[in-house]
Short mmCIF file of C-alpha atoms and ligand atoms in Angstrom, two decimals:
data_model
loop_
_atom_site.label_atom_id
_atom_site.label_comp_id
_atom_site.label_asym_id
_atom_site.label_seq_id
_atom_site.Cartn_x
_atom_site.Cartn_y
_atom_site.Cartn_z
CA MET S 1 0.00 0.00 0.00
CA SER S 2 1.46 3.35 -0.86
CA PHE S 3 0.26 6.75 0.24
CA LYS S 4 1.91 9.99 1.26
CA LYS S 5 1.48 11.80 4.55
CA GLN S 6 0.25 14.69 2.43
CA ASP S 7 -2.72 12.54 1.34
CA ILE S 8 -3.65 12.06 4.99
CA TYR S 9 -3.48 15.81 5.65
CA LYS S 10 -5.65 16.42 2.57
CA ALA S 11 -8.21 13.92 3.89
CA LEU S 12 -8.21 15.65 7.30
CA GLU S 13 -8.86 18.96 5.57
CA THR S 14 -12.33 17.68 4.67
CA ILE S 15 -13.34 17.50 8.35
CA THR S 16 -14.81 20.53 10.06
CA ALA S 17 -13.50 21.30 13.54
CA PRO S 18 -16.40 21.09 16.04
CA GLY S 19 -18.15 24.45 16.40
CA GLU S 20 -15.46 26.28 14.40
CA GLY S 21 -16.52 26.27 10.75
CA LYS S 22 -12.87 25.65 9.76
CA SER S 23 -11.19 22.37 8.93
CA LEU S 24 -9.29 20.35 11.54
CA ILE S 25 -6.06 21.34 9.77
CA GLU S 26 -6.84 25.03 9.39
CA ASN S 27 -7.94 25.17 13.02
CA GLU S 28 -4.68 23.50 14.08
CA ASN S 29 -6.42 20.63 15.85
CA VAL S 30 -4.14 18.03 14.29
CA THR S 31 -0.86 18.06 16.17
CA ASN S 32 0.89 15.11 14.53
CA VAL S 33 0.50 12.42 11.88
CA VAL S 34 2.72 9.35 11.96
CA SER S 35 2.59 6.54 9.40
CA PHE S 36 4.35 3.20 9.07
CA GLY S 37 3.31 0.41 6.75
CA ASN S 38 -0.45 0.44 6.55
CA GLU S 39 -0.83 2.10 9.95
CA VAL S 40 -1.54 5.79 10.49
CA ILE S 41 -1.63 7.49 13.88
CA VAL S 42 -3.30 10.88 14.11
CA ASP S 43 -2.86 13.05 17.22
CA VAL S 44 -5.62 15.59 17.57
CA THR S 45 -6.45 18.16 20.25
CA ILE S 46 -10.02 19.35 20.73
CA SER S 47 -11.62 21.74 23.19
CA ASN S 48 -14.89 19.92 23.82
CA PRO S 49 -14.37 17.52 26.76
CA SER S 50 -17.49 15.43 26.14
CA LEU S 51 -17.21 11.78 25.26
CA GLN S 52 -19.46 12.37 22.25
CA ALA S 53 -17.13 14.99 20.80
CA LYS S 54 -14.11 12.70 21.21
CA LYS S 55 -15.93 9.78 19.60
CA LYS S 56 -17.19 11.94 16.77
CA VAL S 57 -13.81 13.34 15.82
CA GLU S 58 -12.30 9.85 15.98
CA VAL S 59 -14.95 8.36 13.69
CA GLU S 60 -14.75 11.27 11.25
CA ILE S 61 -10.98 10.98 10.95
CA MET S 62 -11.19 7.25 10.26
CA LYS S 63 -13.94 7.75 7.71
CA ALA S 64 -12.12 10.57 5.90
CA ILE S 65 -8.88 8.59 5.62
CA HIS S 66 -10.69 5.47 4.42
CA GLU S 67 -12.74 7.45 1.92
CA HIS S 68 -10.08 9.76 0.54
CA VAL S 69 -6.90 7.71 0.86
CA ASP S 70 -7.33 3.95 1.26
CA GLN S 71 -9.96 1.65 2.80
CA LYS S 72 -7.28 -0.67 4.15
CA ILE S 73 -5.36 1.82 6.27
CA ASP S 74 -5.33 0.92 9.93
CA VAL S 75 -6.15 4.28 11.54
CA LYS S 76 -5.45 5.08 15.19
CA VAL S 77 -6.59 8.38 16.64
CA ASN S 78 -5.30 9.90 19.87
CA VAL S 79 -7.64 12.59 21.08
CA LYS S 80 -6.38 15.08 23.64
CA VAL S 81 -8.72 17.56 25.28
CA GLU S 82 -7.53 21.05 26.04
CA VAL S 83 -10.28 23.38 27.15
CA GLN S 84 -9.51 26.71 25.58
CA GLN S 85 -10.60 29.83 27.42
CA LYS S 86 -11.27 31.82 24.29
CA GLU S 87 -12.37 35.41 24.64
CA ASN S 88 -15.63 35.48 22.79
CA PRO S 89 -17.59 38.68 22.67
CA ASN S 90 -20.74 36.79 21.72
CA GLN S 91 -20.73 34.57 24.79
CA ILE S 92 -21.83 31.13 23.83
CA ARG S 93 -24.12 28.88 25.77
CA GLY S 94 -22.42 25.90 27.29
CA LYS S 95 -19.11 27.75 27.64
CA GLU S 96 -20.79 29.65 30.47
CA ILE S 97 -21.02 26.47 32.51
CA PRO S 98 -18.08 24.41 31.30
CA ASN S 99 -18.86 21.52 33.63
CA ILE S 100 -22.39 21.04 32.27
CA GLN S 101 -22.34 19.62 28.76
CA ASN S 102 -25.97 19.74 27.77
CA ILE S 103 -28.93 21.54 29.26
CA ILE S 104 -32.21 20.06 28.05
CA ALA S 105 -35.58 21.65 28.82
CA ILE S 106 -38.68 19.49 29.10
CA ALA S 107 -41.73 21.53 28.20
CA SER S 108 -45.35 21.28 27.15
CA GLY S 109 -48.00 23.78 26.34
CA LYS S 110 -50.72 22.11 28.38
CA GLY S 111 -50.42 21.24 32.07
CA GLY S 112 -50.62 17.73 33.48
CA VAL S 113 -49.45 15.94 30.33
CA GLY S 114 -46.54 14.26 32.09
CA LYS S 115 -43.53 16.58 31.80
CA SER S 116 -42.33 15.85 35.30
CA THR S 117 -42.88 12.11 34.85
CA ILE S 118 -40.94 12.15 31.57
CA THR S 119 -38.18 14.27 33.16
CA SER S 120 -37.64 11.98 36.15
CA ASN S 121 -37.73 8.81 34.07
CA MET S 122 -35.51 10.24 31.36
CA ALA S 123 -33.01 11.30 34.04
CA VAL S 124 -32.97 7.81 35.52
CA SER S 125 -32.62 6.24 32.03
CA LEU S 126 -29.68 8.52 31.25
CA ALA S 127 -28.05 7.64 34.59
CA LYS S 128 -28.55 3.93 33.82
CA MET S 129 -26.79 4.48 30.48
CA GLY S 130 -23.81 5.79 32.42
CA PHE S 131 -24.27 9.52 31.96
CA LYS S 132 -23.83 12.02 34.77
CA VAL S 133 -27.22 13.60 35.19
CA GLY S 134 -28.80 16.46 37.07
CA VAL S 135 -32.43 17.57 37.27
CA LEU S 136 -33.51 21.12 37.91
CA ASP S 137 -37.16 21.49 38.77
CA ALA S 138 -38.14 24.87 37.40
CA ASP S 139 -41.87 24.50 37.87
CA VAL S 140 -42.71 27.79 39.52
CA TYR S 141 -46.38 26.78 39.86
CA GLY S 142 -45.91 23.40 41.52
CA PRO S 143 -42.49 21.78 41.75
CA SER S 144 -42.76 18.00 41.92
CA GLN S 145 -39.34 16.46 41.27
CA HIS S 146 -38.50 16.34 44.99
CA LEU S 147 -41.54 14.08 45.35
CA MET S 148 -40.77 12.00 42.27
CA PHE S 149 -37.26 11.33 43.61
CA ASP S 150 -38.55 10.74 47.15
CA VAL S 151 -36.44 13.46 48.76
CA GLU S 152 -39.12 15.95 49.78
CA ARG S 153 -37.81 16.31 53.29
CA GLU S 154 -34.22 17.02 52.30
CA LYS S 155 -32.67 20.46 52.32
CA PRO S 156 -29.67 21.23 50.10
CA LEU S 157 -26.65 22.33 52.12
CA ALA S 158 -24.22 25.08 51.27
CA VAL S 159 -20.70 23.92 50.46
CA ASN S 160 -17.55 25.91 49.91
CA VAL S 161 -16.16 25.64 46.39
CA ASN S 162 -12.97 27.61 45.78
CA GLY S 163 -13.90 30.14 48.43
CA ARG S 164 -17.45 30.55 47.16
CA SER S 165 -20.51 29.25 48.86
CA LYS S 166 -22.54 26.95 46.61
CA MET S 167 -25.67 24.89 46.99
CA LYS S 168 -25.14 21.16 46.93
CA PRO S 169 -27.81 19.27 44.96
CA ILE S 170 -29.55 16.36 46.66
CA GLU S 171 -28.70 13.00 45.13
CA SER S 172 -31.22 10.25 44.55
CA TYR S 173 -30.97 7.16 42.29
CA GLY S 174 -27.70 8.50 40.93
CA VAL S 175 -29.31 11.77 39.81
CA LYS S 176 -28.46 15.17 41.29
CA LEU S 177 -31.49 17.27 42.02
CA LEU S 178 -32.31 20.86 42.83
CA SER S 179 -35.92 21.91 43.00
CA LEU S 180 -37.69 25.12 43.77
CA GLY S 181 -39.66 22.78 46.03
CA PHE S 182 -36.73 22.64 48.46
CA PHE S 183 -37.04 26.36 49.05
CA THR S 184 -40.76 26.97 49.16
CA ASP S 185 -43.23 26.17 51.87
CA PRO S 186 -45.71 23.69 50.38
CA SER S 187 -48.54 25.18 52.43
CA GLN S 188 -48.03 28.62 50.90
CA ALA S 189 -48.74 29.61 47.35
CA VAL S 190 -45.70 31.32 45.89
CA ILE S 191 -46.37 33.68 43.05
CA TRP S 192 -43.32 33.90 40.88
CA ARG S 193 -43.04 36.60 38.31
CA GLY S 194 -40.86 36.17 35.26
CA PRO S 195 -37.73 38.05 36.37
CA MET S 196 -37.86 36.58 39.87
CA ALA S 197 -38.24 33.05 38.54
CA SER S 198 -35.41 33.43 36.09
CA LYS S 199 -33.15 34.86 38.82
CA ALA S 200 -33.91 31.97 41.13
CA LEU S 201 -33.23 29.45 38.38
CA ASN S 202 -30.02 31.12 37.38
CA GLN S 203 -28.93 30.80 40.97
CA LEU S 204 -29.84 27.13 41.01
CA ILE S 205 -27.71 26.61 37.91
CA PHE S 206 -24.74 28.90 38.43
CA ASP S 207 -24.51 28.99 42.22
CA ALA S 208 -24.87 25.26 42.69
CA ASP S 209 -22.17 22.65 42.98
CA TRP S 210 -23.34 20.37 40.16
CA GLY S 211 -19.88 18.97 39.52
CA GLU S 212 -19.41 17.43 36.09
CA LEU S 213 -22.68 16.74 34.29
CA ASP S 214 -23.36 15.30 30.86
CA PHE S 215 -26.99 16.33 31.11
CA LEU S 216 -28.97 18.80 33.15
CA LEU S 217 -32.68 18.26 32.55
CA ILE S 218 -34.93 21.19 33.36
CA ASP S 219 -38.55 20.43 34.19
CA LEU S 220 -40.39 23.55 33.05
CA PRO S 221 -43.76 24.79 34.24
CA PRO S 222 -46.69 24.20 31.87
CA GLY S 223 -47.60 26.88 29.39
CA THR S 224 -46.00 29.39 27.07
CA GLY S 225 -46.62 32.64 28.91
CA ASP S 226 -44.35 35.41 30.15
CA VAL S 227 -42.81 33.41 32.95
CA HIS S 228 -41.75 30.68 30.49
CA LEU S 229 -40.25 33.17 28.13
CA SER S 230 -38.17 34.65 30.96
CA ILE S 231 -37.01 31.23 32.05
CA VAL S 232 -36.00 29.94 28.63
CA GLN S 233 -34.32 33.23 27.84
CA ALA S 234 -32.31 33.24 31.04
CA VAL S 235 -31.06 29.67 30.95
CA PRO S 236 -28.56 28.44 28.33
CA ILE S 237 -30.64 25.58 26.93
CA ASN S 238 -29.11 23.33 24.24
CA GLY S 239 -32.30 21.60 23.22
CA ALA S 240 -35.94 21.22 24.18
CA VAL S 241 -38.17 18.17 24.46
CA VAL S 242 -41.89 18.88 24.14
CA VAL S 243 -44.34 16.50 25.81
CA SER S 244 -47.90 16.06 24.61
CA THR S 245 -50.79 13.68 25.11
CA PRO S 246 -52.76 12.55 22.04
CA GLN S 247 -55.76 14.86 22.52
CA ASN S 248 -56.15 17.74 20.06
CA ILE S 249 -56.13 20.33 22.80
CA ALA S 250 -52.78 19.10 24.14
CA LEU S 251 -51.36 18.87 20.62
CA ALA S 252 -52.41 22.46 19.87
CA ASP S 253 -50.60 23.57 23.04
CA ALA S 254 -47.55 21.45 22.20
CA LYS S 255 -47.41 23.25 18.85
CA LYS S 256 -47.34 26.55 20.72
CA GLY S 257 -44.57 25.15 22.93
CA VAL S 258 -42.49 24.24 19.89
CA ALA S 259 -43.16 27.68 18.38
CA MET S 260 -41.96 29.33 21.59
CA PHE S 261 -38.55 27.66 21.34
CA LYS S 262 -38.28 28.36 17.64
CA GLN S 263 -39.04 32.06 17.88
CA GLU S 264 -36.18 34.32 16.98
CA SER S 265 -35.46 35.74 20.43
CA ILE S 266 -35.24 32.24 21.94
CA ASN S 267 -33.91 30.09 19.09
CA VAL S 268 -33.52 26.85 21.02
CA PRO S 269 -33.52 23.70 18.85
CA VAL S 270 -36.46 21.41 19.56
CA LEU S 271 -35.09 17.88 19.81
CA GLY S 272 -38.52 16.35 19.39
CA ILE S 273 -41.97 15.56 20.71
CA VAL S 274 -42.77 12.73 23.14
CA GLU S 275 -46.29 11.38 23.19
CA ASN S 276 -47.24 10.51 26.75
CA MET S 277 -50.33 8.49 27.67
CA ALA S 278 -50.28 7.44 24.01
CA TYR S 279 -52.43 4.37 24.68
CA PHE S 280 -53.82 2.55 27.68
CA THR S 281 -52.49 -0.85 28.66
CA PRO S 282 -54.15 -2.74 31.54
CA ALA S 283 -51.67 -4.49 33.83
CA GLU S 284 -53.40 -7.87 33.32
CA LEU S 285 -53.36 -7.58 29.49
CA PRO S 286 -49.96 -6.06 28.77
CA ASN S 287 -50.15 -6.76 25.04
CA ASN S 288 -53.45 -4.94 24.55
CA LYS S 289 -53.20 -1.32 23.48
CA TYR S 290 -56.24 0.93 23.64
CA TYR S 291 -55.82 4.25 21.88
CA ILE S 292 -58.48 5.93 23.97
CA PHE S 293 -57.41 9.47 23.10
CA GLY S 294 -56.84 8.76 19.37
CA GLU S 295 -53.84 7.34 17.57
CA GLY S 296 -50.79 8.94 15.96
CA GLY S 297 -51.59 12.55 16.91
CA ALA S 298 -48.15 13.58 18.17
CA LYS S 299 -46.37 11.76 15.37
CA ASN S 300 -48.47 13.60 12.78
CA LEU S 301 -47.91 16.90 14.54
CA ALA S 302 -44.15 16.30 14.60
CA GLU S 303 -44.23 15.65 10.85
CA ASP S 304 -46.37 18.71 10.18
CA ILE S 305 -44.06 21.06 12.00
CA GLU S 306 -40.87 19.32 10.89
CA THR S 307 -39.82 18.19 14.33
CA SER S 308 -38.66 14.72 15.31
CA PHE S 309 -40.95 12.27 17.05
CA LEU S 310 -39.11 10.80 20.02
CA GLY S 311 -41.56 8.00 20.80
CA GLU S 312 -44.55 7.10 22.91
CA ILE S 313 -45.13 6.21 26.55
CA PRO S 314 -48.31 4.30 27.46
CA LEU S 315 -50.84 5.30 30.08
CA VAL S 316 -50.26 2.75 32.82
CA GLN S 317 -51.35 2.82 36.42
CA SER S 318 -47.91 1.82 37.69
CA ILE S 319 -46.32 4.93 36.13
CA ARG S 320 -48.59 7.10 38.22
CA GLU S 321 -48.08 4.97 41.34
CA ALA S 322 -44.30 4.99 40.88
CA GLY S 323 -44.37 8.77 40.55
CA ASP S 324 -46.43 9.09 43.71
CA VAL S 325 -44.13 6.97 45.83
CA GLY S 326 -41.00 8.57 44.43
CA HIS S 327 -39.57 5.55 42.64
CA PRO S 328 -39.59 6.17 38.84
CA VAL S 329 -40.48 3.10 36.73
CA ALA S 330 -37.34 3.62 34.65
CA LEU S 331 -35.45 2.19 37.66
CA GLN S 332 -36.87 -1.24 36.83
CA GLU S 333 -34.64 -3.61 34.89
CA ASN S 334 -35.81 -4.91 31.51
CA THR S 335 -39.50 -4.26 31.89
CA PRO S 336 -41.52 -2.99 28.89
CA LEU S 337 -42.10 0.32 30.71
CA ALA S 338 -38.46 0.91 31.58
CA ASP S 339 -37.62 -0.03 27.96
CA ALA S 340 -40.14 2.50 26.63
CA PHE S 341 -38.37 5.26 28.59
CA THR S 342 -34.97 4.01 27.44
CA GLU S 343 -36.09 4.17 23.80
CA VAL S 344 -37.39 7.72 24.11
CA THR S 345 -34.22 8.75 25.94
CA LYS S 346 -31.97 7.20 23.30
CA GLU S 347 -33.86 9.02 20.59
CA MET S 348 -33.45 12.30 22.49
CA VAL S 349 -29.69 11.71 22.78
CA SER S 350 -29.42 10.85 19.11
CA GLN S 351 -31.28 14.05 18.12
CA LEU S 352 -29.01 16.01 20.46
CA LEU S 353 -25.90 14.53 18.87
CA LYS S 354 -27.23 15.57 15.45
CA ARG S 355 -27.99 19.00 16.80
CA ASN S 356 -24.53 19.38 18.33
CA ALA S 357 -22.91 18.25 15.09
CA ASN S 358 -24.92 20.51 12.81
CA LEU S 359 -25.43 23.71 14.71
CA PRO S 360 -23.12 26.09 16.52
CA PRO S 361 -23.76 26.36 20.28
CA THR S 362 -26.95 28.32 20.90
CA GLU S 363 -26.19 31.92 21.70
CA VAL S 364 -26.95 33.24 25.10
CA VAL S 365 -29.99 35.39 25.03
CA ARG S 366 -29.38 36.93 28.37
CA ILE S 367 -27.27 35.86 31.33
CA THR S 368 -27.99 37.72 34.54
CA THR S 369 -25.68 37.96 37.52
CA MET S 370 -27.08 36.36 40.56
CA SER S 371 -25.40 38.05 43.44
CA GLY S 372 -27.64 38.98 46.29
CA CYS S 373 -30.90 37.52 45.12
CA SER S 374 -32.94 35.10 47.05
CA THR S 375 -34.94 32.12 45.94
CA LYS S 376 -37.48 32.62 48.70
N1 LIG L 1 -47.80 7.58 31.21
C1 LIG L 1 -48.47 7.76 32.34
N2 LIG L 1 -49.26 6.77 32.84
C2 LIG L 1 -49.96 6.98 34.01
N3 LIG L 1 -49.93 8.09 34.72
C3 LIG L 1 -49.16 9.09 34.26
C4 LIG L 1 -48.39 8.98 33.07
N4 LIG L 1 -47.72 10.14 32.88
C5 LIG L 1 -48.04 10.94 33.92
N5 LIG L 1 -48.90 10.32 34.74
C6 LIG L 1 -49.52 10.86 35.96
O1 LIG L 1 -50.25 12.01 35.59
C7 LIG L 1 -50.10 13.06 36.55
C8 LIG L 1 -49.50 14.30 35.89
O2 LIG L 1 -48.19 13.98 35.45
P1 LIG L 1 -46.98 15.00 35.64
O3 LIG L 1 -47.00 15.61 36.98
O4 LIG L 1 -45.76 14.30 35.20
O5 LIG L 1 -47.42 16.06 34.54
P2 LIG L 1 -46.85 17.53 34.31
O6 LIG L 1 -46.99 17.79 32.85
O7 LIG L 1 -45.51 17.65 34.90
O8 LIG L 1 -47.88 18.37 35.14
P3 LIG L 1 -47.75 19.95 35.50
O9 LIG L 1 -48.15 20.64 34.24
O10 LIG L 1 -48.73 20.10 36.60
O11 LIG L 1 -46.34 20.19 35.88
C9 LIG L 1 -49.22 12.47 37.65
O12 LIG L 1 -50.03 11.96 38.65
C10 LIG L 1 -48.47 11.34 36.95
O13 LIG L 1 -48.11 10.30 37.84
MG1 LIG L 2 -44.78 19.01 36.33
#
């Protein structure tokens, strides 16, 4: 087999450096290329520390060399991560919180369609897949994640991180959790206005000791009003998941939810729609599906508005019971229900990977400083 090192460099020129718009060569990501016989070793340095980014660059390099030089070359890629602190006048989301890779918002237009249930089960599914996961309950009207994770009596403590006092999330089932519910008195109605809610949430993101997270899932309040706009504008969200039930009224509200994320001042990619309570399955007849609210509604909506369909979750009594006792069904091993949540979660991750590969990081709409504000 004969090829020149130059051919390898040419092949690497066809790969775009992640988030840069330049090639790996032009962006000086490739630090060395060594070849002997039919083996090529490529050393590459990237700034994105996520496992996905490393894997992606590795696969792309192999593909490019096989495609442009020779199928039979044995390619080895050494990926080094060096987080660059680039001065960027247009601050980019994600860079603001370098230890949190992906912030995903779970939203719906209509209330009670199962956002919180999807959030808790998706978090558990992600944790089971080996990801580091956090959940932020941003439901200003009625936080529920502290109940769904069975930690309603816990109070997050303050810890000292590099001389700064930070809130330590409560951990349950391998998921780190902060909820507005930890800071509000359940017997008192708290009326949050937009700016106050977004300040409190900023504090829960930026002044908390989340550690390293692959995913932070944010359980949003229902609706698409002012308070939602403030929240989604204030938090650097990478992608949104919209939950709907099959009824027309929920679908119409889900459409509004998708439109909210797509509007110019928000511009958050919608990763897809999940249909919850898609069909009813009685415990004693697990193979029977009854489409009591109609069939295929969310899938059709997703097609209509050119959004992905992430899958369906049945209406099952045990999902409600599990939520009530604070033990999400996704914790079960190899049951059809746990599998349904795994499938939806996998689809979300795959849409996110596509989004991360195709789009630059979402720009920050507005980041507010949090000093001196209270969540009470
Ligand atoms: N697939 C399901 N099968 C059975 N019960 C479900 C299912 N999904 C959600 N539920 C139940 O429906 C109720 C509402 O769900 P959940 O609280 O997750 O909705 P939500 O969209 O977060 O509501 P809100 O808008 O009030 O925040 C809960 O009691 C929950 O346990
Ligand atoms: Mg909820």
